[in-house]
């Protein structure tokens, strides 16, 4: 059965779950990941939960995907040295747990780590 409950990110956006917003554009917002895996670990999230993953988003609204990447870049410059890794887990077998598309923005001390770390 497909869930009709709002996603955890929609509930954060509405203020139902506390989380500090670290950046925002017209259609996108960003928060700190609750379980950081890098010195800087942000989640950049469209305000709509229409798209479950980045493949759906790229097909349905590439401008919104570009807006996400723009905010990721701005925040990586503000909070780190401007270099960052962008991760879209796509599908449960790849580690996706929230099916409201989001980008992990990872930065700080990553140069010695491979993408699989
Ligand atoms: P995924 O596993 O779907 O790629 O990423 C979901 C991310 O959301 C995880 O890294 C997890 O730590 C984060 N997350 C889950 N629940 C919350 C929450 O309530 N607040 C915040 N800030 N992050 C959360």
CSV table of C-alpha atoms and ligand atoms in Angstrom, one decimal:
chain,number,residue,atom,x,y,z
A,1,UNK,CA,0.0,0.0,0.0
A,2,UNK,CA,1.3,3.5,-0.9
A,3,UNK,CA,1.5,5.7,2.2
A,4,UNK,CA,-0.4,8.9,2.1
A,5,UNK,CA,1.3,10.2,5.3
A,6,UNK,CA,3.4,13.3,4.8
A,7,UNK,CA,7.1,12.4,4.6
A,8,UNK,CA,9.4,13.2,7.6
A,9,UNK,CA,10.9,16.1,5.6
A,10,UNK,CA,7.5,17.6,4.9
A,11,UNK,CA,6.8,17.4,8.6
A,12,UNK,CA,10.1,19.1,9.3
A,13,UNK,CA,9.2,21.8,6.7
A,14,UNK,CA,5.9,22.4,8.4
A,15,UNK,CA,7.5,22.7,11.8
A,16,UNK,CA,5.8,19.5,13.2
A,17,UNK,CA,9.3,18.0,13.8
A,18,UNK,CA,12.0,20.4,15.1
A,19,UNK,CA,15.0,20.9,12.9
A,20,UNK,CA,17.0,24.0,12.2
A,21,UNK,CA,16.8,25.2,8.6
A,22,UNK,CA,20.2,26.0,7.4
A,23,UNK,CA,19.3,27.4,4.0
A,24,UNK,CA,16.3,27.9,1.7
A,25,UNK,CA,15.4,29.0,-1.8
A,26,UNK,CA,11.9,29.4,-3.3
A,27,UNK,CA,11.4,25.6,-3.8
A,28,UNK,CA,14.2,24.0,-1.8
A,29,UNK,CA,15.3,23.9,1.9
A,30,UNK,CA,18.2,22.4,3.7
A,31,UNK,CA,18.8,20.9,7.2
A,32,UNK,CA,21.6,19.3,9.1
A,33,UNK,CA,21.4,15.5,8.9
A,34,UNK,CA,20.5,14.1,12.3
A,35,UNK,CA,23.2,11.4,12.0
A,36,UNK,CA,26.1,13.2,10.3
A,37,UNK,CA,28.7,11.1,8.4
A,38,UNK,CA,31.1,13.9,7.5
A,39,UNK,CA,32.1,17.2,9.3
A,40,UNK,CA,29.5,18.9,7.1
A,41,UNK,CA,26.5,16.7,6.3
A,42,UNK,CA,23.4,18.6,5.0
A,43,UNK,CA,20.3,17.4,3.4
A,44,UNK,CA,19.0,19.5,0.5
A,45,UNK,CA,15.3,18.8,-0.1
A,46,UNK,CA,12.6,20.1,-2.5
A,47,UNK,CA,9.6,21.5,-0.6
A,48,UNK,CA,7.4,19.2,-2.7
A,49,UNK,CA,7.4,15.5,-1.9
A,50,UNK,CA,6.1,14.8,-5.4
A,51,UNK,CA,9.3,13.1,-6.5
A,52,UNK,CA,10.4,10.0,-4.7
A,53,UNK,CA,14.0,9.9,-6.0
A,54,UNK,CA,16.4,11.8,-8.2
A,55,UNK,CA,15.5,9.8,-11.3
A,56,UNK,CA,11.8,10.9,-11.0
A,57,UNK,CA,12.9,14.4,-10.3
A,58,UNK,CA,15.3,14.7,-13.2
A,59,UNK,CA,12.6,13.5,-15.6
A,60,UNK,CA,9.8,15.6,-14.1
A,61,UNK,CA,11.4,18.8,-13.1
A,62,UNK,CA,15.1,19.3,-14.1
A,63,UNK,CA,15.0,23.0,-13.0
A,64,UNK,CA,14.1,21.9,-9.5
A,65,UNK,CA,17.1,19.5,-9.5
A,66,UNK,CA,19.3,22.4,-10.6
A,67,UNK,CA,17.9,24.6,-7.8
A,68,UNK,CA,18.9,21.8,-5.3
A,69,UNK,CA,22.4,21.7,-6.7
A,70,UNK,CA,22.7,25.5,-6.6
A,71,UNK,CA,21.7,25.6,-2.9
A,72,UNK,CA,24.1,22.7,-2.1
A,73,UNK,CA,26.9,24.7,-3.7
A,74,UNK,CA,26.0,27.9,-1.8
A,75,UNK,CA,25.9,26.1,1.5
A,76,UNK,CA,29.2,24.2,0.9
A,77,UNK,CA,30.8,27.5,0.3
A,78,UNK,CA,29.3,29.0,3.4
A,79,UNK,CA,29.9,26.2,5.8
A,80,UNK,CA,33.1,24.5,4.4
A,81,UNK,CA,35.7,25.2,1.7
A,82,UNK,CA,33.3,24.9,-1.2
A,83,UNK,CA,34.2,21.4,-2.2
A,84,UNK,CA,31.5,18.8,-1.6
A,85,UNK,CA,30.2,15.4,-2.4
A,86,UNK,CA,26.6,15.1,-3.5
A,87,UNK,CA,24.8,11.7,-2.8
A,88,UNK,CA,21.4,10.7,-3.9
A,89,UNK,CA,20.6,7.3,-2.5
A,90,UNK,CA,18.1,5.8,-5.0
A,91,UNK,CA,16.1,2.8,-3.9
A,92,UNK,CA,16.1,0.8,-0.6
A,93,UNK,CA,18.8,-1.5,-1.7
A,94,UNK,CA,21.1,1.5,-2.1
A,95,UNK,CA,20.3,2.8,1.4
A,96,UNK,CA,17.4,5.1,0.7
A,97,UNK,CA,15.2,5.3,3.7
A,98,UNK,CA,13.1,8.5,3.0
A,99,UNK,CA,11.2,8.4,-0.3
A,100,UNK,CA,11.0,12.2,-0.7
A,101,UNK,CA,14.0,13.0,-2.9
A,102,UNK,CA,16.9,14.6,-1.1
A,103,UNK,CA,20.6,15.2,-1.7
A,104,UNK,CA,23.2,14.5,0.9
A,105,UNK,CA,25.8,17.2,0.9
A,106,UNK,CA,29.0,15.9,2.4
A,107,UNK,CA,32.1,18.1,3.0
A,108,UNK,CA,35.2,18.4,5.0
A,109,UNK,CA,38.1,15.9,5.2
A,110,UNK,CA,36.8,13.7,2.4
A,111,UNK,CA,39.8,13.7,0.2
A,112,UNK,CA,41.3,10.5,1.7
A,113,UNK,CA,38.0,8.6,1.5
A,114,UNK,CA,36.7,6.7,-1.5
A,115,UNK,CA,33.0,6.9,-2.5
A,116,UNK,CA,32.4,3.6,-0.9
A,117,UNK,CA,33.5,4.6,2.6
B,1,LIG,P1,18.4,8.3,3.0
B,1,LIG,O1,18.8,7.1,3.9
B,1,LIG,O2,17.0,8.2,2.6
B,1,LIG,O3,19.4,8.6,1.8
B,1,LIG,O4,18.6,9.6,3.9
B,1,LIG,C1,17.7,10.0,4.9
B,1,LIG,C2,18.5,10.8,5.9
B,1,LIG,O5,17.6,11.5,6.7
B,1,LIG,C3,19.5,10.0,6.8
B,1,LIG,O6,20.8,10.3,6.6
B,1,LIG,C4,19.0,10.3,8.2
B,1,LIG,O7,20.0,10.4,9.1
B,1,LIG,C5,18.2,11.6,8.0
B,1,LIG,N1,17.1,11.8,8.9
B,1,LIG,C6,16.1,10.9,9.2
B,1,LIG,N2,15.3,11.4,10.1
B,1,LIG,C7,15.7,12.7,10.3
B,1,LIG,C8,15.2,13.8,11.2
B,1,LIG,O8,14.2,13.7,11.9
B,1,LIG,N3,15.9,14.9,11.2
B,1,LIG,C9,17.0,15.1,10.4
B,1,LIG,N4,17.6,16.3,10.5
B,1,LIG,N5,17.5,14.1,9.6
B,1,LIG,C10,16.9,12.9,9.6
